[in-house]
Structures are given as C-alpha cells and as structure tokens.
PDB file of C-alpha atoms in Angstrom:
ATOM      1  CA  MET O   1      44.507  -4.954  -4.134  1.00 54.00           C
ATOM      2  CA  GLN O   2      41.577  -7.719  -3.970  1.00 58.00           C
ATOM      3  CA  LYS O   3      39.727  -5.865  -1.445  1.00 61.00           C
ATOM      4  CA  ASN O   4      39.955  -2.583  -3.203  1.00 62.00           C
ATOM      5  CA  GLU O   5      38.554  -4.485  -6.122  1.00 59.00           C
ATOM      6  CA  LEU O   6      35.858  -5.751  -4.317  1.00 58.00           C
ATOM      7  CA  SER O   7      34.848  -2.420  -2.809  1.00 70.00           C
ATOM      8  CA  GLY O   8      34.892  -0.998  -6.409  1.00 72.00           C
ATOM      9  CA  ARG O   9      32.459  -3.828  -7.545  1.00 77.00           C
ATOM     10  CA  ARG O  10      30.293  -3.171  -4.636  1.00 79.00           C
ATOM     11  CA  LEU O  11      30.147   0.534  -5.571  1.00 82.00           C
ATOM     12  CA  MET O  12      29.560  -0.081  -9.136  1.00 86.00           C
ATOM     13  CA  ALA O  13      26.697  -2.533  -8.281  1.00 84.00           C
ATOM     14  CA  GLY O  14      25.381   0.000  -5.907  1.00 87.00           C
ATOM     15  CA  LEU O  15      25.509   2.580  -8.408  1.00 92.00           C
ATOM     16  CA  VAL O  16      23.654   0.412 -11.104  1.00 93.00           C
ATOM     17  CA  ALA O  17      21.024  -0.265  -8.380  1.00 93.00           C
ATOM     18  CA  VAL O  18      20.315   3.339  -7.936  1.00 95.00           C
ATOM     19  CA  LEU O  19      20.117   4.149 -11.632  1.00 96.00           C
ATOM     20  CA  TYR O  20      17.803   1.311 -12.191  1.00 96.00           C
ATOM     21  CA  GLY O  21      15.701   2.019  -9.123  1.00 96.00           C
ATOM     22  CA  THR O  22      15.586   5.626 -10.021  1.00 96.00           C
ATOM     23  CA  ALA O  23      14.426   4.739 -13.543  1.00 97.00           C
ATOM     24  CA  ALA O  24      11.932   2.538 -12.238  1.00 97.00           C
ATOM     25  CA  TYR O  25      10.412   5.266  -9.982  1.00 97.00           C
ATOM     26  CA  GLY O  26      10.303   7.647 -12.985  1.00 97.00           C
ATOM     27  CA  VAL O  27       8.378   5.150 -15.071  1.00 97.00           C
ATOM     28  CA  THR O  28       5.994   4.569 -12.139  1.00 96.00           C
ATOM     29  CA  LEU O  29       5.367   8.345 -11.759  1.00 97.00           C
ATOM     30  CA  VAL O  30       4.664   8.641 -15.392  1.00 96.00           C
ATOM     31  CA  ALA O  31       2.206   5.710 -15.092  1.00 97.00           C
ATOM     32  CA  LEU O  32       0.458   7.134 -12.035  1.00 96.00           C
ATOM     33  CA  LEU O  33      -0.079  10.549 -13.516  1.00 96.00           C
ATOM     34  CA  TYR O  34      -1.351   8.988 -16.652  1.00 97.00           C
ATOM     35  CA  LEU O  35      -3.591   7.000 -14.616  1.00 97.00           C
ATOM     36  CA  ILE O  36      -5.301  10.060 -13.081  1.00 97.00           C
ATOM     37  CA  ALA O  37      -5.697  11.460 -16.676  1.00 97.00           C
ATOM     38  CA  PHE O  38      -6.785   8.039 -17.954  1.00 97.00           C
ATOM     39  CA  THR O  39      -9.462   7.555 -15.339  1.00 97.00           C
ATOM     40  CA  GLY O  40     -10.746  11.210 -15.326  1.00 96.00           C
ATOM     41  CA  ASN O  41     -10.966  11.501 -19.156  1.00 95.00           C
ATOM     42  CA  LEU O  42      -8.297  14.466 -19.110  1.00 94.00           C
ATOM     43  CA  VAL O  43      -6.155  15.590 -22.036  1.00 89.00           C
ATOM     44  CA  VAL O  44      -4.380  12.443 -22.822  1.00 92.00           C
ATOM     45  CA  PRO O  45      -4.011  10.683 -26.062  1.00 92.00           C
ATOM     46  CA  LYS O  46      -5.960   7.674 -24.636  1.00 94.00           C
ATOM     47  CA  SER O  47      -8.563   7.727 -21.793  1.00 96.00           C
ATOM     48  CA  ILE O  48     -11.091   5.475 -20.408  1.00 96.00           C
ATOM     49  CA  ASP O  49     -13.775   6.567 -22.956  1.00 96.00           C
ATOM     50  CA  SER O  50     -11.639   7.464 -25.938  1.00 93.00           C
ATOM     51  CA  GLY O  51     -10.280   5.381 -28.849  1.00 91.00           C
ATOM     52  CA  ALA O  52     -11.645   2.984 -31.577  1.00 91.00           C
ATOM     53  CA  ILE O  53     -15.163   1.402 -30.432  1.00 94.00           C
ATOM     54  CA  GLY O  54     -15.291  -2.245 -31.053  1.00 94.00           C
ATOM     55  CA  PRO O  55     -18.046  -4.963 -30.330  1.00 96.00           C
ATOM     56  CA  VAL O  56     -19.379  -4.506 -26.772  1.00 96.00           C
ATOM     57  CA  LEU O  57     -19.007  -8.067 -25.609  1.00 96.00           C
ATOM     58  CA  ALA O  58     -15.307  -8.569 -26.954  1.00 96.00           C
ATOM     59  CA  SER O  59     -14.460  -5.136 -25.513  1.00 97.00           C
ATOM     60  CA  ILE O  60     -15.826  -6.327 -22.053  1.00 97.00           C
ATOM     61  CA  VAL O  61     -13.646  -9.552 -22.153  1.00 97.00           C
ATOM     62  CA  ILE O  62     -10.459  -7.522 -23.245  1.00 97.00           C
ATOM     63  CA  ASP O  63     -10.877  -5.178 -20.461  1.00 97.00           C
ATOM     64  CA  VAL O  64     -11.518  -7.729 -17.838  1.00 97.00           C
ATOM     65  CA  LEU O  65      -8.401  -9.361 -18.803  1.00 98.00           C
ATOM     66  CA  LEU O  66      -6.348  -6.225 -18.806  1.00 97.00           C
ATOM     67  CA  ILE O  67      -7.699  -5.454 -15.387  1.00 97.00           C
ATOM     68  CA  GLY O  68      -6.750  -9.186 -14.493  1.00 97.00           C
ATOM     69  CA  VAL O  69      -3.126  -8.930 -15.740  1.00 97.00           C
ATOM     70  CA  PHE O  70      -2.477  -6.011 -13.560  1.00 96.00           C
ATOM     71  CA  ALA O  71      -4.587  -7.496 -10.380  1.00 95.00           C
ATOM     72  CA  ILE O  72      -2.450 -10.914 -10.772  1.00 95.00           C
ATOM     73  CA  GLN O  73       0.901  -9.081 -11.286  1.00 95.00           C
ATOM     74  CA  HIS O  74       0.174  -6.629  -8.258  1.00 91.00           C
ATOM     75  CA  SER O  75      -0.935  -9.521  -5.876  1.00 91.00           C
ATOM     76  CA  VAL O  76       1.114 -12.249  -6.611  1.00 93.00           C
ATOM     77  CA  MET O  77       4.609 -10.407  -6.573  1.00 93.00           C
ATOM     78  CA  ALA O  78       3.418  -8.749  -3.194  1.00 91.00           C
ATOM     79  CA  ARG O  79       3.103 -11.971  -1.494  1.00 90.00           C
ATOM     80  CA  GLN O  80       5.933 -12.886   0.947  1.00 88.00           C
ATOM     81  CA  GLY O  81       6.236 -16.431  -0.608  1.00 90.00           C
ATOM     82  CA  PHE O  82       6.929 -15.061  -4.145  1.00 93.00           C
ATOM     83  CA  LYS O  83       9.273 -12.460  -2.914  1.00 92.00           C
ATOM     84  CA  ARG O  84      11.579 -15.035  -1.093  1.00 92.00           C
ATOM     85  CA  TRP O  85      11.708 -16.981  -4.436  1.00 94.00           C
ATOM     86  CA  TRP O  86      11.977 -13.934  -6.616  1.00 94.00           C
ATOM     87  CA  THR O  87      15.137 -12.423  -4.570  1.00 93.00           C
ATOM     88  CA  ARG O  88      17.048 -15.665  -5.615  1.00 93.00           C
ATOM     89  CA  ILE O  89      16.852 -14.227  -8.917  1.00 93.00           C
ATOM     90  CA  VAL O  90      17.187 -10.397  -8.596  1.00 93.00           C
ATOM     91  CA  PRO O  91      19.228  -8.619  -5.462  1.00 92.00           C
ATOM     92  CA  ALA O  92      16.837  -7.886  -2.549  1.00 92.00           C
ATOM     93  CA  SER O  93      17.780  -4.267  -2.980  1.00 92.00           C
ATOM     94  CA  VAL O  94      16.134  -3.912  -6.232  1.00 95.00           C
ATOM     95  CA  GLU O  95      13.194  -6.309  -5.567  1.00 94.00           C
ATOM     96  CA  ARG O  96      10.814  -3.511  -4.495  1.00 95.00           C
ATOM     97  CA  SER O  97      11.721  -1.472  -7.735  1.00 96.00           C
ATOM     98  CA  THR O  98      11.231  -4.389  -9.887  1.00 96.00           C
ATOM     99  CA  TYR O  99       7.910  -4.941  -8.672  1.00 96.00           C
ATOM    100  CA  VAL O 100       6.482  -1.193  -8.976  1.00 96.00           C
ATOM    101  CA  LEU O 101       8.481  -1.370 -12.548  1.00 97.00           C
ATOM    102  CA  PHE O 102       6.315  -4.530 -13.480  1.00 97.00           C
ATOM    103  CA  ALA O 103       3.052  -2.948 -12.184  1.00 96.00           C
ATOM    104  CA  SER O 104       3.781   0.130 -14.360  1.00 97.00           C
ATOM    105  CA  PHE O 105       4.158  -2.000 -17.434  1.00 97.00           C
ATOM    106  CA  ALA O 106       0.962  -3.555 -16.724  1.00 97.00           C
ATOM    107  CA  LEU O 107      -0.869  -0.201 -16.343  1.00 97.00           C
ATOM    108  CA  LEU O 108       0.716   0.820 -19.474  1.00 97.00           C
ATOM    109  CA  LEU O 109      -0.537  -2.350 -21.252  1.00 97.00           C
ATOM    110  CA  LEU O 110      -4.036  -1.380 -19.902  1.00 97.00           C
ATOM    111  CA  TYR O 111      -4.009   2.090 -21.382  1.00 97.00           C
ATOM    112  CA  TRP O 112      -2.891   0.791 -24.644  1.00 96.00           C
ATOM    113  CA  GLN O 113      -5.217  -1.994 -25.312  1.00 96.00           C
ATOM    114  CA  TRP O 114      -8.312  -0.612 -23.333  1.00 97.00           C
ATOM    115  CA  GLN O 115     -11.520  -0.930 -25.180  1.00 97.00           C
ATOM    116  CA  PRO O 116     -13.839   1.918 -24.624  1.00 97.00           C
ATOM    117  CA  ILE O 117     -17.418   1.567 -24.232  1.00 97.00           C
ATOM    118  CA  PRO O 118     -19.125   4.813 -24.419  1.00 95.00           C
ATOM    119  CA  THR O 119     -22.793   3.649 -23.789  1.00 96.00           C
ATOM    120  CA  PRO O 120     -23.867   5.932 -20.919  1.00 96.00           C
ATOM    121  CA  VAL O 121     -24.890   4.571 -17.548  1.00 97.00           C
ATOM    122  CA  TRP O 122     -25.503   7.800 -15.837  1.00 96.00           C
ATOM    123  CA  THR O 123     -24.833  11.408 -16.574  1.00 96.00           C
ATOM    124  CA  VAL O 124     -25.038  14.347 -14.091  1.00 96.00           C
ATOM    125  CA  ASN O 125     -25.912  17.536 -15.688  1.00 95.00           C
ATOM    126  CA  HIS O 126     -26.448  19.771 -12.478  1.00 96.00           C
ATOM    127  CA  PRO O 127     -23.272  21.881 -12.224  1.00 96.00           C
ATOM    128  CA  VAL O 128     -23.157  21.637  -8.501  1.00 97.00           C
ATOM    129  CA  ALA O 129     -23.540  17.960  -8.254  1.00 97.00           C
ATOM    130  CA  ALA O 130     -21.078  17.175 -11.274  1.00 96.00           C
ATOM    131  CA  GLY O 131     -18.758  19.603  -9.433  1.00 96.00           C
ATOM    132  CA  ALA O 132     -19.214  17.514  -6.215  1.00 97.00           C
ATOM    133  CA  LEU O 133     -18.264  14.549  -8.088  1.00 97.00           C
ATOM    134  CA  ASP O 134     -15.062  15.992  -9.703  1.00 97.00           C
ATOM    135  CA  ALA O 135     -14.018  17.208  -6.068  1.00 98.00           C
ATOM    136  CA  VAL O 136     -14.378  13.752  -4.880  1.00 98.00           C
ATOM    137  CA  PHE O 137     -12.408  12.356  -7.860  1.00 98.00           C
ATOM    138  CA  TRP O 138      -9.652  14.691  -7.021  1.00 97.00           C
ATOM    139  CA  LEU O 139      -9.949  13.957  -3.240  1.00 97.00           C
ATOM    140  CA  GLY O 140      -9.232  10.278  -4.013  1.00 97.00           C
ATOM    141  CA  TRP O 141      -5.880  11.124  -5.764  1.00 97.00           C
ATOM    142  CA  VAL O 142      -4.974  13.459  -2.884  1.00 97.00           C
ATOM    143  CA  VAL O 143      -5.961  10.543   0.010  1.00 97.00           C
ATOM    144  CA  LEU O 144      -3.765   8.055  -2.193  1.00 97.00           C
ATOM    145  CA  VAL O 145      -0.658  10.342  -2.381  1.00 96.00           C
ATOM    146  CA  VAL O 146      -0.866  11.303   1.213  1.00 96.00           C
ATOM    147  CA  SER O 147      -1.142   7.892   2.398  1.00 95.00           C
ATOM    148  CA  THR O 148       1.932   6.811   0.700  1.00 94.00           C
ATOM    149  CA  PHE O 149       3.909   9.395   2.415  1.00 95.00           C
ATOM    150  CA  LEU O 150       2.225   8.728   5.955  1.00 93.00           C
ATOM    151  CA  LEU O 151       3.941   5.433   5.488  1.00 88.00           C
ATOM    152  CA  ASN O 152       7.104   5.746   3.685  1.00 90.00           C
ATOM    153  CA  HIS O 153       6.657   7.073  -0.060  1.00 92.00           C
ATOM    154  CA  PHE O 154      10.139   6.318  -0.981  1.00 93.00           C
ATOM    155  CA  GLU O 155      10.563   2.833   0.597  1.00 92.00           C
ATOM    156  CA  LEU O 156       6.916   1.903  -1.058  1.00 92.00           C
ATOM    157  CA  PHE O 157       8.485   2.737  -4.364  1.00 94.00           C
ATOM    158  CA  GLY O 158      11.785   1.162  -3.888  1.00 93.00           C
ATOM    159  CA  LEU O 159      14.105   4.301  -3.775  1.00 93.00           C
ATOM    160  CA  SER O 160      15.016   3.983  -0.162  1.00 93.00           C
ATOM    161  CA  GLN O 161      16.052   0.203  -0.539  1.00 92.00           C
ATOM    162  CA  VAL O 162      18.469   1.036  -3.560  1.00 94.00           C
ATOM    163  CA  PHE O 163      20.139   4.096  -1.674  1.00 93.00           C
ATOM    164  CA  MET O 164      20.407   1.997   1.668  1.00 91.00           C
ATOM    165  CA  HIS O 165      22.208  -0.580  -0.484  1.00 88.00           C
ATOM    166  CA  LEU O 166      24.575   1.948  -2.084  1.00 88.00           C
ATOM    167  CA  PHE O 167      25.689   3.368   1.327  1.00 88.00           C
ATOM    168  CA  GLY O 168      25.995  -0.359   2.926  1.00 85.00           C
ATOM    169  CA  LYS O 169      22.979  -0.037   5.363  1.00 87.00           C
ATOM    170  CA  GLN O 170      20.525  -2.797   6.020  1.00 84.00           C
ATOM    171  CA  PRO O 171      16.813  -2.049   5.422  1.00 81.00           C
ATOM    172  CA  PRO O 172      15.298  -1.501   9.012  1.00 80.00           C
ATOM    173  CA  GLU O 173      12.987  -4.137  10.324  1.00 80.00           C
ATOM    174  CA  ALA O 174       9.374  -3.542   9.396  1.00 78.00           C
ATOM    175  CA  LYS O 175       7.307  -1.941  12.106  1.00 82.00           C
ATOM    176  CA  PHE O 176       3.547  -1.829  12.453  1.00 85.00           C
ATOM    177  CA  ARG O 177       2.607   1.543  12.337  1.00 84.00           C
ATOM    178  CA  THR O 178      -0.853   3.550  12.021  1.00 87.00           C
ATOM    179  CA  PRO O 179      -0.291   7.288  11.565  1.00 88.00           C
ATOM    180  CA  LEU O 180      -3.034   9.565  11.126  1.00 88.00           C
ATOM    181  CA  LEU O 181      -5.504   8.047   8.474  1.00 92.00           C
ATOM    182  CA  TYR O 182      -4.568   4.616   9.209  1.00 92.00           C
ATOM    183  CA  ARG O 183      -5.936   4.975  12.745  1.00 92.00           C
ATOM    184  CA  TYR O 184      -9.458   5.129  11.302  1.00 92.00           C
ATOM    185  CA  VAL O 185      -9.013   3.141   7.898  1.00 94.00           C
ATOM    186  CA  ARG O 186      -6.824  -0.013   7.638  1.00 94.00           C
ATOM    187  CA  HIS O 187      -6.379   0.840   3.495  1.00 95.00           C
ATOM    188  CA  PRO O 188      -6.580   4.514   2.710  1.00 95.00           C
ATOM    189  CA  ILE O 189      -4.596   3.725  -0.318  1.00 95.00           C
ATOM    190  CA  TYR O 190      -7.370   1.695  -1.609  1.00 96.00           C
ATOM    191  CA  LEU O 191      -9.987   3.954  -0.335  1.00 96.00           C
ATOM    192  CA  GLY O 192      -8.348   6.869  -2.409  1.00 97.00           C
ATOM    193  CA  ILE O 193      -8.368   4.611  -5.554  1.00 97.00           C
ATOM    194  CA  LEU O 194     -12.155   3.762  -4.938  1.00 97.00           C
ATOM    195  CA  LEU O 195     -13.193   7.358  -4.591  1.00 97.00           C
ATOM    196  CA  ALA O 196     -11.283   8.100  -7.705  1.00 97.00           C
ATOM    197  CA  VAL O 197     -12.567   5.470 -10.112  1.00 97.00           C
ATOM    198  CA  TRP O 198     -16.156   5.722  -8.940  1.00 98.00           C
ATOM    199  CA  ALA O 199     -16.630   9.550  -8.620  1.00 97.00           C
ATOM    200  CA  THR O 200     -17.692  10.697 -12.130  1.00 97.00           C
ATOM    201  CA  PRO O 201     -20.439  12.729 -13.476  1.00 97.00           C
ATOM    202  CA  ALA O 202     -20.477  10.710 -16.716  1.00 96.00           C
ATOM    203  CA  MET O 203     -20.382   7.033 -16.210  1.00 97.00           C
ATOM    204  CA  THR O 204     -20.329   4.964 -19.191  1.00 97.00           C
ATOM    205  CA  VAL O 205     -20.294   1.076 -19.418  1.00 97.00           C
ATOM    206  CA  GLY O 206     -16.695   0.944 -20.244  1.00 97.00           C
ATOM    207  CA  HIS O 207     -15.919   3.037 -16.956  1.00 98.00           C
ATOM    208  CA  LEU O 208     -18.327   0.819 -14.925  1.00 98.00           C
ATOM    209  CA  VAL O 209     -16.402  -2.153 -16.073  1.00 97.00           C
ATOM    210  CA  TYR O 210     -13.113  -0.610 -15.102  1.00 98.00           C
ATOM    211  CA  SER O 211     -14.439   0.553 -11.758  1.00 98.00           C
ATOM    212  CA  LEU O 212     -16.175  -2.766 -10.956  1.00 98.00           C
ATOM    213  CA  GLY O 213     -12.848  -4.551 -11.983  1.00 97.00           C
ATOM    214  CA  ILE O 214     -10.734  -2.455  -9.605  1.00 97.00           C
ATOM    215  CA  THR O 215     -13.201  -2.532  -6.830  1.00 97.00           C
ATOM    216  CA  ALA O 216     -13.043  -6.589  -7.048  1.00 97.00           C
ATOM    217  CA  TYR O 217      -9.327  -6.520  -7.369  1.00 96.00           C
ATOM    218  CA  ILE O 218      -9.252  -4.257  -4.244  1.00 96.00           C
ATOM    219  CA  LEU O 219     -11.515  -6.488  -2.198  1.00 95.00           C
ATOM    220  CA  ILE O 220      -9.495  -9.726  -2.956  1.00 94.00           C
ATOM    221  CA  GLY O 221      -6.171  -7.964  -2.611  1.00 93.00           C
ATOM    222  CA  ILE O 222      -7.372  -6.719   0.727  1.00 94.00           C
ATOM    223  CA  GLN O 223      -7.798 -10.256   1.989  1.00 94.00           C
ATOM    224  CA  LEU O 224      -4.412 -11.703   0.825  1.00 92.00           C
ATOM    225  CA  GLU O 225      -2.515  -8.592   2.229  1.00 92.00           C
ATOM    226  CA  GLU O 226      -4.141  -8.857   5.585  1.00 94.00           C
ATOM    227  CA  HIS O 227      -3.356 -12.597   5.860  1.00 92.00           C
ATOM    228  CA  ASP O 228       0.344 -11.624   5.271  1.00 91.00           C
ATOM    229  CA  LEU O 229      -0.145  -8.937   7.943  1.00 92.00           C
ATOM    230  CA  ILE O 230      -1.567 -10.990  10.642  1.00 93.00           C
ATOM    231  CA  GLN O 231       1.148 -13.646   9.768  1.00 90.00           C
ATOM    232  CA  GLN O 232       3.740 -10.842  10.335  1.00 89.00           C
ATOM    233  CA  PHE O 233       2.364  -8.903  13.246  1.00 91.00           C
ATOM    234  CA  GLY O 234      -0.011 -11.582  14.732  1.00 92.00           C
ATOM    235  CA  ASN O 235      -2.423 -10.394  17.312  1.00 92.00           C
ATOM    236  CA  ARG O 236      -1.356  -6.864  16.919  1.00 92.00           C
ATOM    237  CA  TYR O 237      -2.965  -6.609  13.861  1.00 92.00           C
ATOM    238  CA  ARG O 238      -5.899  -8.582  14.623  1.00 93.00           C
ATOM    239  CA  ARG O 239      -6.698  -5.815  17.262  1.00 93.00           C
ATOM    240  CA  TYR O 240      -6.253  -3.345  14.724  1.00 92.00           C
ATOM    241  CA  ARG O 241      -8.635  -4.907  12.669  1.00 92.00           C
ATOM    242  CA  ARG O 242     -11.259  -4.838  15.384  1.00 90.00           C
ATOM    243  CA  HIS O 243     -10.819  -1.069  15.863  1.00 89.00           C
ATOM    244  CA  ALA O 244     -10.208   0.270  12.402  1.00 91.00           C
ATOM    245  CA  ALA O 245     -12.664   0.014   9.475  1.00 92.00           C
ATOM    246  CA  MET O 246     -11.220  -1.740   6.165  1.00 93.00           C
ATOM    247  CA  LEU O 247     -12.105   1.041   3.826  1.00 92.00           C
ATOM    248  CA  VAL O 248     -15.068   3.335   5.048  1.00 88.00           C
ATOM    249  CA  PRO O 249     -14.981   4.864   8.529  1.00 84.00           C
ATOM    250  CA  LEU O 250     -18.645   4.509   9.077  1.00 75.00           C
ATOM    251  CA  SER O 251     -18.254   5.544  12.824  1.00 67.00           C
ATOM    252  CA  CYS O 252     -15.732   7.736  14.985  1.00 60.00           C
ATOM    253  CA  ARG O 253     -14.054   4.452  16.292  1.00 64.00           C
ATOM    254  CA  SER O 254     -10.218   4.763  15.618  1.00 66.00           C
ATOM    255  CA  PHE O 255      -7.187   2.586  16.778  1.00 67.00           C
ATOM    256  CA  ALA O 256      -5.407   4.393  19.453  1.00 60.00           C
ATOM    257  CA  ALA O 257      -2.006   3.570  21.175  1.00 48.00           C
ATOM    258  CA  SER O 258      -3.714   2.356  24.394  1.00 45.00           C
ATOM    259  CA  GLN O 259      -5.419  -0.402  22.360  1.00 53.00           C
ATOM    260  CA  ASP O 260      -2.465  -1.894  21.021  1.00 53.00           C
ATOM    261  CA  VAL O 261      -1.738  -3.569  24.395  1.00 51.00           C
ATOM    262  CA  ASP O 262      -1.563  -7.222  24.558  1.00 50.00           C
ATOM    263  CA  PRO O 263      -3.955  -8.446  26.967  1.00 49.00           C
ATOM    264  CA  ARG O 264      -1.321 -11.158  28.423  1.00 51.00           C
ATOM    265  CA  ARG O 265       1.097  -8.375  28.694  1.00 51.00           C
ATOM    266  CA  SER O 266      -1.419  -6.118  30.516  1.00 47.00           C
ATOM    267  CA  SER O 267      -2.390  -9.086  33.006  1.00 49.00           C
ATOM    268  CA  ARG O 268       1.417  -9.396  34.012  1.00 52.00           C
ATOM    269  CA  GLN O 269       1.899  -5.735  34.460  1.00 50.00           C
ATOM    270  CA  ALA O 270      -1.347  -5.644  36.627  1.00 45.00           C
ATOM    271  CA  ASN O 271       0.139  -8.522  38.665  1.00 51.00           C
ATOM    272  CA  GLN O 272       3.224  -6.720  39.024  1.00 52.00           C
ATOM    273  CA  SER O 273       1.846  -3.552  40.059  1.00 46.00           C
ATOM    274  CA  ALA O 274      -0.211  -5.618  42.742  1.00 45.00           C
ATOM    275  CA  SER O 275       3.100  -7.383  43.851  1.00 47.00           C
ATOM    276  CA  ARG O 276       4.916  -3.834  44.016  1.00 48.00           C
ATOM    277  CA  GLY O 277       1.949  -2.530  46.080  1.00 48.00           C
ATOM    278  CA  GLY O 278       2.176  -5.422  48.318  1.00 45.00           C
ATOM    279  CA  PHE O 279       6.082  -5.036  48.837  1.00 39.00           C
ATOM    280  CA  LYS O 280       5.546  -1.488  49.869  1.00 41.00           C
ATOM    281  CA  ARG O 281       2.937  -2.398  52.639  1.00 39.00           C
ATOM    282  CA  ARG O 282       5.509  -4.721  53.871  1.00 40.00           C
ATOM    283  CA  GLY O 283       8.035  -2.045  53.776  1.00 39.00           C
ATOM    284  CA  VAL O 284      10.041  -3.255  50.724  1.00 38.00           C
ATOM    285  CA  ARG O 285      10.963  -0.814  48.285  1.00 37.00           C
ATOM    286  CA  SER O 286      10.119  -1.447  44.619  1.00 35.00           C
ATOM    287  CA  GLN O 287      12.168  -0.671  41.539  1.00 38.00           C
ATOM    288  CA  PRO O 288      11.420   2.450  39.862  1.00 36.00           C
ATOM    289  CA  TYR O 289       9.852   2.597  36.608  1.00 32.00           C
ATOM    290  CA  ARG O 290      12.055   3.286  33.772  1.00 37.00           C
ATOM    291  CA  HIS O 291      11.051   4.872  30.680  1.00 35.00           C
ATOM    292  CA  GLY O 292      10.795   2.239  27.677  1.00 35.00           C
ATOM    293  CA  GLN O 293       9.890  -0.726  29.940  1.00 36.00           C
ATOM    294  CA  GLY O 294       6.686  -2.630  28.686  1.00 34.00           C
ATOM    295  CA  GLY O 295       4.418   0.045  26.986  1.00 32.00           C
ATOM    296  CA  VAL O 296       3.306   0.275  23.534  1.00 30.00           C
ATOM    297  CA  ARG O 297       5.884  -0.258  20.740  1.00 31.00           C
ATOM    298  CA  ILE O 298       3.743   0.794  17.821  1.00 32.00           C
ATOM    299  CA  ALA O 299       5.036   3.950  16.363  1.00 32.00           C
ATOM    300  CA  PHE O 300       2.393   6.565  15.128  1.00 26.00           C
TER     301      PHE O 300
END
C-alpha cells in the first residue's frame, strides 16, 4: 500500500513538473517572438521606438536598468554555484524551466517599461541597402533558433528535464559537442542576437542604447560562461577556444575532431605504437586495435 502511494505521489509530482515546464516553455516562446517584433518595430503594441516619449537622460537610465535586470538574472542564475544553491529550494527537474521563466519575466518587464528615444542616429533610405539590413536582421534570428536545435532545443528550454523526471530517467551527463556552426563560432546564439539588434535601416538613440547594452551583456556573459566551461571541460575547451572564433569567424579556421586530442594522450599513443612496432620486429604479435579504444570522444 505504502509503495503504491509513494509511486502515486511521484507520478503526480512528475505531472506537475511537466505542466510547469510546458507552461514555462510557452511563456518563453511568447517572450522570444515578442522580442523579434519589439526589436524590429513590427506590429506589436509596444516596440523599441514606440510609446510615450520622456526626458532623454531619464529614459536612458531606465532603459539601461531594464537591460541590467535581464543581464543579471540571465547571468547569475546560469552560474553553477547559484544552481547548486537554487536546487536546494526547487527540484532539479524544474531548475532550467524556472531559469527560462524568470528570463522571460525580465524580458516582459523590459517590453513594458522601455522608454523610446526616437532621435535618429542613422537612416538608410536606399531600398537595396535597407533590404540588406532587414535580411541580416532576419538572418540573426534564424541563426539563433538553428543554434538552439544544433545543441538541444528542448533541453535548453527545460522541457527534456521535466519529461525525463516524469518517466524516472536521469539526465545524461553533459557532453562537449561542437555541431556545424559551433565548429567555427563558439557562441552562434549570441552572434545571432548581435546581428538582429544591430541590423536596422533606422537606428534611433533608443535602439542604440538597446544594442550597446545587449552587446555589453553578451561580452561580459561570454567571459563568465567560458570560465564555467573551462572548469567543466578543462583543456578540451581551451583547445576549442584556440581554434574556433568567439563570435565572428574572421578566417576559415574551424575546430575539427582531430584537434580535440589531448597532447599527453597523443604522446602515449605514439609511444605505444612505437612499442608495438618494436615487438613486431622481435617477432612478438601486438594486440589488435579495437574500435572505441582511445580516439576522440567529442560528439559532432
């Protein structure tokens, strides 16, 4: 009886987590879709250049504070130390869902309280040039979305975790992966955001404050994120940093599987190969190579 009751409670807790995670994912999708319209001055009730106009200095201060709220939430809650503390309060299965939900609330606050400053900084009237900037704007969002799926879209947004908890499965161990775009750029999601916030044929002071604030947050956030990644993956990530650009692939260099080999391991393998060769010359048969021994464990 007690065992059945315990199983029932676990099932109920799993279902609640799934409902919570699904709701958080839905709110996040709405916030992200609105972000596209907000940044591009598309048809939404409030965009980056629409709304009541106030004093310039006060508007700049408010806008910078709003970006700061999002940046602090997004960076602090992503740190491993915070996660260890936070999961003492919330179940680990909904930690990611809570993170993206809070990020969405920070974005919604920004949309609501943003102070437009419509003074023009630049205006591109030539239809070809303006069309090219609009194309880069949309390219940025495509790069962002594609990059989430190259890793694991549903894990990034917390859905995988709640469903795995429902079915009694443990989340897989984090693996270092560099699929497609990640071979050339370490942070294609951030690259997509930068393309989207800067590519506009009509840059205003308010939009410039927004773009500068987002850029500053990204550059600081990358340093914090890469510090955590080095702590987690060590020399593997250090080698990755040497071969893949941070944001802009200025050269044709990329991070190939052959580059993710520990030099100490390579040295040992070379010594082992030489030893096997020596054994053969002495008439001693070496052990056959088995697929899966050594080699690169990074998944592309």
